[in-house]
Amino acid sequence: MDFSLSEEQRAWQLKARKFAQEDILPISLQRDEISDPRETFDWEIIRKGSKLGFRTAAVPKEWGGHGIDLVTQAVVVTELARGDSAISKTFSQCWKWSHLIAASCTDAQKDRFLKPFLADDTYLLSSGTTEPNSGSDNRLPPEDDPKAGIKLRAERKGDVWILNGEKCFIANGSVARLFFISTRTNPSVHAREGTTVFMVPRDTPGFRIGKVFNKRGWRFYQNAELIFENARVPHANLVGEVNGAAKARGGALQFGALELAANALGVCEAAVEMAMQHARTRRQGGKCLSEHQVIQLKLNEMHMLTEALRSFVMRTAWERDRATLGDKTMGDFVNADLVMNYASDVVQRVTGVNMDIHGVERSMMNARVDKLVRDAMIWTHLAGNSVQRIKAVKHLIK
Ligand SMILES: Cc1cc2nc3c(=O)[nH]c(=O)nc-3n(C[C@H](O)[C@H](O)[C@H](O)COP(=O)(O)OP(=O)(O)OC[C@H]3O[C@@H](n4cnc5c(N)ncnc54)[C@H](O)[C@@H]3O)c2cc1C
């Protein structure tokens, strides 16, 4: 297997590395320390990153985007996350949904939604599935309870659908212009057969943003409540078919899994770099920390886990690119789920060991060490919970 990057991939990598070092890193801690979760966001960094192509990277070239493949996407996310994984995620959150418009929407919908997305540096995308009473049930709907899962109701009245209900913890929720909303269109059947996705513009009558959640990590990333009170969504905004949410969202979710794993890899790289730097310069017991065997073992573990994660992320991205090109030997998407589960364990372990190596400085003098640990905790809810793991195994044993 050839692990080398093409010239184009290398150019994207260097561009992302420069942006992360020169623009993202300098504002990372400053945004993280703002106590009001609505104020942590910064439009200037979004504009700058958008002009460099990081917002629109995944839109196919024929639709005016950059059309970068999954290997390049993984490389870019990793580099951006070295600066700040929440800022990186704000950009990549747009990738799976803009790609979905390009892959699954009609030409008329592409004209209405993809064109404005491409034209405006501040046009962000978001997707709402989670509700106050349905979180894991949406990811792994219980077979014995057909009514579990999404409750937000959509009812058709002529050419318009009326939406009523609430979504919570929705990423980019307070800043996005377009939302992919999963709704219950048939409450009498299992969620898998009774759910439909609509594209809901921010200015839709009857739709509003509620509170922004205050999080321990990823403070830049906006997670908000979405409230629908007789919201009127045109039938023309339906993605795919009525009751066809599972098919419509298709690979977007699996693609998101890979993107999350690559993001974790960037955090691990940042933690390894910090630990090495500290171990080389901090002297205790008459020598540098890096000369103490116990510290060497910890550094070894950090490197080993990070390199293993890199191999898994890049191989999975490569497999998915091959599958997209029509290689039938690449099997299904299960590695994308597994690599996400693995990334969740690794990012928490590596940032924890980094904190350990920093000693008391970890909590008193080095806010970035602490930030990496808090950011890593976020993966538990995104990728590391039991449901995500059960989902991957169900795939393997089916
Ligand atoms: C940073 C962040 C961004 C997010 N962005 C979005 C977004 O953009 N859009 C969106 O729709 N949602 C988003 N979410 C919500 C996320 O998808 C949910 O948190 C997730 O689905 C879990 O739901 P829950 O938190 O309600 O946990 P619950 O479903 O209440 O589960 C609680 C615990 O019980 C376990 N559990 C639940 N059911 C089972 C079972 N059947 N078997 C075994 N264990 C089980 C879970 O693993 C978990 O540990 C985001 C969350 C975070 C933290």
Coordinates of C-alpha atoms and ligand atoms in Angstrom, one line a residue:
M1 CA 0.0 0.0 0.0
D2 CA 1.3 3.5 -0.9
F3 CA 1.0 5.9 2.0
S4 CA 2.5 8.9 0.2
L5 CA 0.4 12.0 -0.5
S6 CA -0.1 13.4 -4.0
E7 CA 1.1 16.9 -4.7
E8 CA -2.4 18.3 -4.4
Q9 CA -3.0 16.5 -1.1
R10 CA 0.4 17.8 0.3
A11 CA -0.6 21.3 -0.8
W12 CA -3.9 21.1 1.2
Q13 CA -2.0 19.7 4.2
L14 CA 0.5 22.6 4.2
K15 CA -2.2 25.2 3.7
A16 CA -4.2 23.7 6.6
R17 CA -1.1 23.5 8.8
K18 CA -0.2 27.2 8.1
F19 CA -3.8 28.4 8.8
A20 CA -3.9 26.3 12.1
Q21 CA -0.6 27.7 13.3
E22 CA -1.0 31.3 12.2
D23 CA -4.7 31.9 12.6
I24 CA -6.5 29.2 14.7
L25 CA -4.0 28.6 17.5
P26 CA -3.5 32.2 18.5
I27 CA -7.3 32.6 19.2
S28 CA -8.0 29.1 20.5
L29 CA -7.5 29.6 24.3
Q30 CA -8.9 33.1 24.2
R31 CA -12.2 31.9 22.7
D32 CA -12.3 28.9 25.0
E33 CA -12.0 31.1 28.1
I34 CA -15.1 33.2 27.3
S35 CA -17.8 32.1 29.8
D36 CA -20.9 32.9 27.8
P37 CA -21.3 30.1 25.2
R38 CA -23.0 32.4 22.7
E39 CA -19.9 34.6 22.7
T40 CA -17.2 32.0 22.1
F41 CA -17.8 32.0 18.3
D42 CA -15.7 34.1 16.0
W43 CA -16.9 35.0 12.5
E44 CA -13.5 36.3 11.4
I45 CA -11.8 32.9 11.6
I46 CA -14.7 31.4 9.6
R47 CA -14.4 34.0 6.9
K48 CA -10.6 33.5 6.7
G49 CA -10.9 29.7 6.6
S50 CA -13.7 29.9 4.1
K51 CA -11.6 32.0 1.7
L52 CA -8.9 29.3 1.9
G53 CA -11.5 26.7 0.9
F54 CA -11.9 24.9 4.2
R55 CA -15.7 25.5 4.4
T56 CA -16.5 24.3 0.9
A57 CA -13.7 21.7 0.5
A58 CA -16.1 18.7 0.1
V59 CA -18.4 20.1 -2.6
P60 CA -17.7 18.3 -5.9
K61 CA -15.8 20.4 -8.5
E62 CA -18.6 20.2 -11.0
W63 CA -20.8 22.1 -8.5
G64 CA -18.1 24.8 -7.8
G65 CA -16.4 23.3 -4.8
H66 CA -13.0 21.8 -4.3
G67 CA -14.0 18.2 -4.4
I68 CA -11.2 16.9 -2.2
D69 CA -11.3 13.1 -1.6
L70 CA -11.5 11.5 1.9
V71 CA -7.8 11.1 2.3
T72 CA -7.3 14.8 1.7
Q73 CA -10.3 15.6 4.0
A74 CA -8.7 13.5 6.8
V75 CA -5.4 15.2 6.3
V76 CA -6.9 18.7 6.4
V77 CA -9.1 18.0 9.5
T78 CA -6.1 16.6 11.3
E79 CA -4.0 19.7 10.6
L80 CA -6.8 22.1 11.5
A81 CA -7.5 20.2 14.8
R82 CA -3.9 20.7 15.9
G83 CA -4.8 24.4 16.2
D84 CA -8.3 23.8 17.7
S85 CA -10.5 20.8 17.3
A86 CA -13.7 22.8 17.8
I87 CA -12.9 25.3 15.1
S88 CA -11.8 22.5 12.8
K89 CA -15.2 20.8 13.5
T90 CA -17.1 23.9 12.6
F91 CA -15.7 23.8 9.1
S92 CA -15.9 20.0 8.6
Q93 CA -19.5 20.0 9.9
C94 CA -20.3 21.7 6.6
W95 CA -18.6 19.0 4.6
K96 CA -20.9 16.1 5.1
W97 CA -24.1 18.2 4.6
S98 CA -22.8 20.1 1.5
H99 CA -21.7 16.8 0.1
L100 CA -25.2 15.4 0.8
I101 CA -26.8 18.2 -1.1
A102 CA -24.5 17.5 -4.0
A103 CA -25.0 13.7 -3.8
S104 CA -28.7 13.4 -2.9
C105 CA -30.6 16.5 -3.8
T106 CA -32.3 17.5 -7.1
D107 CA -30.7 20.0 -9.4
A108 CA -33.3 22.6 -8.4
Q109 CA -32.4 22.1 -4.8
K110 CA -28.7 22.4 -5.6
D111 CA -29.4 25.7 -7.3
R112 CA -31.4 27.0 -4.3
F113 CA -29.0 25.8 -1.6
L114 CA -25.6 24.8 -2.8
K115 CA -25.1 28.0 -4.8
P116 CA -25.7 30.4 -1.9
F117 CA -23.7 28.1 0.4
L118 CA -20.7 28.4 -2.0
A119 CA -21.1 32.1 -2.5
D120 CA -21.2 33.3 1.1
D121 CA -18.2 32.8 3.5
T122 CA -20.6 32.9 6.5
Y123 CA -23.1 30.3 5.3
L124 CA -22.8 27.4 7.7
L125 CA -24.7 24.1 7.7
S126 CA -26.2 22.1 10.6
S127 CA -28.2 18.9 11.1
G128 CA -30.8 18.2 13.8
T129 CA -31.7 14.7 14.9
T130 CA -31.4 14.7 18.7
E131 CA -34.4 15.7 20.8
P132 CA -34.9 16.0 24.6
N133 CA -36.3 12.5 24.7
S134 CA -34.5 10.8 21.9
G135 CA -30.7 10.7 21.7
S136 CA -29.3 7.2 21.4
D137 CA -32.7 5.9 20.3
N138 CA -32.1 7.7 17.0
R139 CA -28.8 6.1 16.4
L140 CA -29.9 2.6 17.4
P141 CA -33.7 2.5 17.4
P142 CA -35.0 -0.3 19.7
E143 CA -36.6 -3.1 17.7
D144 CA -39.2 -3.7 20.3
D145 CA -40.5 -0.1 20.6
P146 CA -41.5 1.2 17.2
K147 CA -42.6 4.5 18.7
A148 CA -39.1 5.3 20.2
G149 CA -36.9 7.9 18.5
I150 CA -37.7 11.2 16.8
K151 CA -40.9 12.9 17.8
L152 CA -40.7 16.2 16.0
R153 CA -43.7 16.0 13.8
A154 CA -44.1 17.0 10.2
E155 CA -47.6 17.0 8.6
R156 CA -48.3 17.8 5.0
K157 CA -50.7 20.6 4.1
G158 CA -50.7 20.9 0.3
D159 CA -47.3 22.1 -0.8
V160 CA -46.2 22.9 2.7
W161 CA -45.1 20.7 5.7
I162 CA -45.9 22.0 9.2
L163 CA -43.2 21.1 11.7
N164 CA -43.8 21.1 15.5
G165 CA -41.3 20.0 18.2
E166 CA -37.8 20.6 19.4
K167 CA -34.2 19.6 18.7
C168 CA -31.3 19.9 21.2
F169 CA -27.5 19.9 21.3
I170 CA -27.5 20.7 17.6
A171 CA -24.0 21.6 16.3
N172 CA -23.6 25.0 14.5
G173 CA -27.2 25.4 15.8
S174 CA -26.9 29.1 16.6
V175 CA -24.8 30.1 13.6
A176 CA -26.0 28.0 10.6
R177 CA -28.1 29.3 7.7
L178 CA -29.5 25.9 6.6
F179 CA -30.6 22.9 8.8
F180 CA -31.1 19.3 7.8
I181 CA -34.0 18.4 10.1
S182 CA -35.1 14.8 10.7
T183 CA -38.8 14.7 11.4
R184 CA -41.4 12.0 12.2
T185 CA -43.8 11.8 9.2
N186 CA -45.4 8.5 10.2
P187 CA -45.7 8.0 14.0
S188 CA -47.4 4.6 13.7
V189 CA -44.4 2.7 12.3
H190 CA -40.8 2.2 13.4
A191 CA -38.6 5.3 13.3
R192 CA -36.5 3.8 10.5
E193 CA -39.6 3.7 8.2
G194 CA -41.4 6.9 9.4
T195 CA -38.7 9.6 9.3
T196 CA -38.1 12.3 6.7
V197 CA -35.4 14.9 6.3
F198 CA -36.1 18.5 5.3
M199 CA -33.8 21.4 4.5
V200 CA -34.9 24.2 6.8
P201 CA -33.5 27.7 6.1
R202 CA -32.9 29.8 9.2
D203 CA -35.6 32.4 8.3
T204 CA -38.4 29.8 8.0
P205 CA -41.6 31.2 9.6
G206 CA -42.3 29.4 12.9
F207 CA -38.7 28.2 13.4
R208 CA -36.3 29.8 16.0
I209 CA -33.1 29.1 17.9
G210 CA -33.4 28.5 21.6
K211 CA -30.6 28.4 24.1
V212 CA -27.0 27.7 23.4
F213 CA -25.6 24.9 25.6
N214 CA -22.6 25.6 27.8
K215 CA -20.1 22.8 27.3
R216 CA -17.0 21.7 29.1
G217 CA -15.0 21.2 26.0
W218 CA -15.3 22.3 22.3
R219 CA -16.5 25.7 23.6
F220 CA -16.1 27.4 20.3
Y221 CA -18.5 24.9 18.7
Q222 CA -22.1 26.1 19.1
N223 CA -24.6 23.5 20.3
A224 CA -28.1 24.9 20.3
E225 CA -31.8 24.2 20.8
L226 CA -34.0 24.4 17.7
I227 CA -37.6 25.2 18.2
F228 CA -40.4 24.5 15.7
E229 CA -43.8 26.1 16.3
N230 CA -46.0 25.4 13.3
A231 CA -42.9 26.0 11.1
R232 CA -43.8 26.1 7.4
V233 CA -41.4 24.2 5.2
P234 CA -42.1 23.9 1.4
H235 CA -42.4 20.4 0.1
A236 CA -39.7 21.4 -2.4
N237 CA -37.2 21.3 0.6
L238 CA -37.7 17.5 1.2
V239 CA -34.4 15.5 0.9
G240 CA -35.0 12.3 -1.0
E241 CA -38.4 10.7 -0.3
V242 CA -41.1 10.9 2.3
N243 CA -40.2 8.5 5.1
G244 CA -36.8 8.0 3.4
A245 CA -34.5 9.6 6.0
A246 CA -32.2 6.6 6.4
K247 CA -31.6 6.5 2.7
A248 CA -31.3 10.2 2.3
R249 CA -28.7 10.7 5.0
G250 CA -26.9 7.6 3.7
G251 CA -23.1 7.8 3.8
A252 CA -23.2 11.3 5.4
L253 CA -23.2 9.8 8.9
Q254 CA -20.4 7.3 8.2
F255 CA -18.4 10.1 6.6
G256 CA -18.9 12.1 9.8
A257 CA -17.4 9.2 11.7
L258 CA -14.2 9.3 9.7
E259 CA -14.0 13.1 10.1
L260 CA -14.4 12.8 13.9
A261 CA -11.6 10.3 14.0
A262 CA -9.3 12.5 12.0
N263 CA -10.1 15.4 14.3
A264 CA -9.1 13.3 17.3
L265 CA -5.8 12.5 15.5
G266 CA -5.0 16.3 15.3
V267 CA -5.7 16.6 19.1
C268 CA -3.4 13.7 19.8
E269 CA -0.6 15.2 17.6
A270 CA -0.9 18.5 19.6
A271 CA -0.8 16.6 22.9
V272 CA 2.3 14.6 21.8
E273 CA 4.1 17.8 20.7
M274 CA 3.3 19.5 24.0
A275 CA 4.4 16.5 26.1
M276 CA 7.7 16.2 24.2
Q277 CA 8.4 19.9 24.5
H278 CA 7.7 19.8 28.2
A279 CA 9.7 16.6 28.9
R280 CA 12.7 18.0 27.1
T281 CA 12.8 21.3 29.0
R282 CA 11.5 20.6 32.5
R283 CA 14.2 19.4 34.9
Q284 CA 13.5 17.3 38.0
G285 CA 15.6 14.8 39.9
G286 CA 18.7 16.4 38.4
K287 CA 17.8 15.7 34.8
C288 CA 15.2 16.5 32.1
L289 CA 11.9 14.7 32.5
S290 CA 12.6 13.0 29.1
E291 CA 15.6 11.2 30.7
H292 CA 13.4 9.5 33.4
Q293 CA 12.4 6.1 32.3
V294 CA 8.9 6.4 33.7
I295 CA 8.3 9.5 31.5
Q296 CA 9.9 7.7 28.5
L297 CA 7.3 5.0 28.9
K298 CA 4.5 7.5 28.9
L299 CA 5.9 9.3 25.8
N300 CA 6.2 5.9 24.1
E301 CA 2.5 5.2 24.8
M302 CA 1.4 8.6 23.5
H303 CA 3.4 8.1 20.3
M304 CA 2.3 4.5 19.8
L305 CA -1.4 5.3 20.2
T306 CA -1.2 8.4 18.0
E307 CA 0.6 6.5 15.2
A308 CA -1.8 3.6 15.4
L309 CA -4.7 6.0 15.1
R310 CA -3.1 7.7 12.1
S311 CA -2.7 4.4 10.3
F312 CA -6.3 3.4 11.0
V313 CA -7.7 6.9 10.0
M314 CA -5.7 7.0 6.7
R315 CA -6.4 3.4 5.8
T316 CA -10.1 3.9 6.3
A317 CA -10.2 7.1 4.3
W318 CA -8.2 5.3 1.5
E319 CA -10.7 2.4 1.6
R320 CA -13.7 4.7 1.3
D321 CA -12.1 6.6 -1.6
R322 CA -11.4 3.3 -3.4
A323 CA -15.1 2.3 -2.8
T324 CA -16.3 5.6 -4.2
L325 CA -14.2 4.9 -7.3
G326 CA -16.1 1.6 -7.7
D327 CA -13.7 -0.9 -6.0
K328 CA -16.1 -3.6 -4.8
T329 CA -13.5 -5.3 -2.6
M330 CA -13.6 -2.4 -0.1
G331 CA -16.6 -3.8 1.7
D332 CA -19.0 -1.7 3.7
F333 CA -18.5 1.2 6.0
V334 CA -17.9 -0.6 9.3
N335 CA -14.3 0.6 9.7
A336 CA -15.5 4.2 9.8
D337 CA -17.5 3.3 12.9
L338 CA -14.6 1.3 14.4
V339 CA -12.0 4.0 13.8
M340 CA -14.3 6.6 15.4
N341 CA -14.7 4.3 18.5
Y342 CA -11.0 3.8 18.7
A343 CA -10.3 7.5 18.2
S344 CA -12.5 8.3 21.2
D345 CA -10.4 6.0 23.5
V346 CA -7.1 7.2 22.1
V347 CA -7.8 10.9 22.3
Q348 CA -8.8 10.7 25.9
R349 CA -5.9 8.5 26.9
V350 CA -3.3 10.6 25.0
T351 CA -4.5 14.0 26.3
G352 CA -4.7 12.5 29.9
V353 CA -1.1 11.3 29.7
N354 CA -0.1 14.7 28.4
M355 CA -1.7 16.2 31.5
D356 CA 0.1 13.7 33.7
I357 CA 3.5 14.6 32.2
H358 CA 2.8 18.3 32.8
G359 CA 2.5 17.7 36.6
V360 CA 1.1 20.6 38.6
E361 CA 1.6 22.9 35.7
R362 CA -1.3 21.1 34.0
S363 CA -4.0 22.7 36.1
M364 CA -2.3 25.9 37.2
M365 CA -0.2 27.4 34.5
N366 CA -1.0 25.6 31.3
A367 CA -4.6 26.1 30.2
R368 CA -4.0 24.4 26.9
V369 CA -3.1 21.1 28.5
D370 CA -6.4 21.3 30.4
K371 CA -8.3 22.4 27.2
L372 CA -7.1 19.3 25.3
V373 CA -8.4 17.1 28.1
R374 CA -11.8 18.9 28.1
D375 CA -12.1 18.8 24.3
A376 CA -11.2 15.0 24.3
M377 CA -14.1 14.3 26.7
I378 CA -16.5 15.5 24.0
W379 CA -15.8 12.3 22.0
T380 CA -17.5 10.2 24.7
H381 CA -20.8 11.7 23.7
L382 CA -20.1 11.8 20.0
A383 CA -18.3 8.6 19.3
G384 CA -17.4 6.7 22.4
N385 CA -20.7 5.8 24.0
S386 CA -21.9 2.3 24.2
V387 CA -24.5 2.8 21.5
Q388 CA -21.9 3.7 18.9
R389 CA -19.9 0.6 19.8
I390 CA -22.9 -1.7 19.7
K391 CA -23.8 -0.2 16.3
A392 CA -20.4 -1.2 14.9
V393 CA -20.6 -4.7 16.3
K394 CA -24.1 -5.2 14.9
H395 CA -22.7 -4.4 11.5
L396 CA -20.0 -7.0 11.9
I397 CA -22.2 -9.9 13.1
K398 CA -25.1 -9.3 10.8
Ligands
LIG1 C1 -20.5 18.3 20.8 C2 -21.8 17.6 20.5 C3 -22.3 17.8 19.2 C4 -23.5 17.3 18.9 N1 -24.1 17.6 17.7 C5 -25.3 17.1 17.3 C6 -25.8 17.5 16.1 O1 -25.3 18.3 15.3 N2 -27.1 17.0 15.8 C7 -27.7 16.1 16.6 O2 -28.8 15.7 16.2 N3 -27.2 15.7 17.8 C8 -26.0 16.2 18.2 N4 -25.4 15.8 19.4 C9 -26.2 15.0 20.3 C10 -25.6 13.6 20.2 O3 -26.0 13.0 19.0 C11 -26.3 12.8 21.4 O4 -25.6 13.3 22.6 C12 -26.1 11.3 21.3 O5 -27.0 10.8 20.3 C13 -26.5 10.6 22.7 O6 -27.7 11.0 23.1 P1 -27.9 11.5 24.7 O7 -26.8 12.4 25.0 O8 -29.3 12.0 24.8 O9 -27.7 10.2 25.6 P2 -28.7 9.1 26.0 O10 -29.4 8.6 24.7 O11 -29.6 9.6 27.0 O12 -27.8 8.0 26.5 C14 -27.2 8.1 27.8 C15 -26.2 6.9 28.0 O13 -26.9 5.7 28.0 C16 -26.3 4.8 26.9 N5 -27.3 4.1 26.2 C17 -28.5 4.7 25.7 N6 -29.2 3.8 25.0 C18 -28.5 2.6 25.1 C19 -28.7 1.2 24.7 N7 -29.8 0.9 23.9 N8 -27.8 0.3 25.0 C20 -26.7 0.6 25.7 N9 -26.4 1.9 26.2 C21 -27.3 2.8 25.9 C22 -25.5 5.8 26.0 O14 -24.4 5.2 25.4 C23 -25.1 6.9 27.0 O15 -23.9 6.5 27.6 C24 -24.2 16.4 19.8 C25 -23.6 16.1 21.0 C26 -22.4 16.7 21.4 C27 -21.8 16.4 22.7

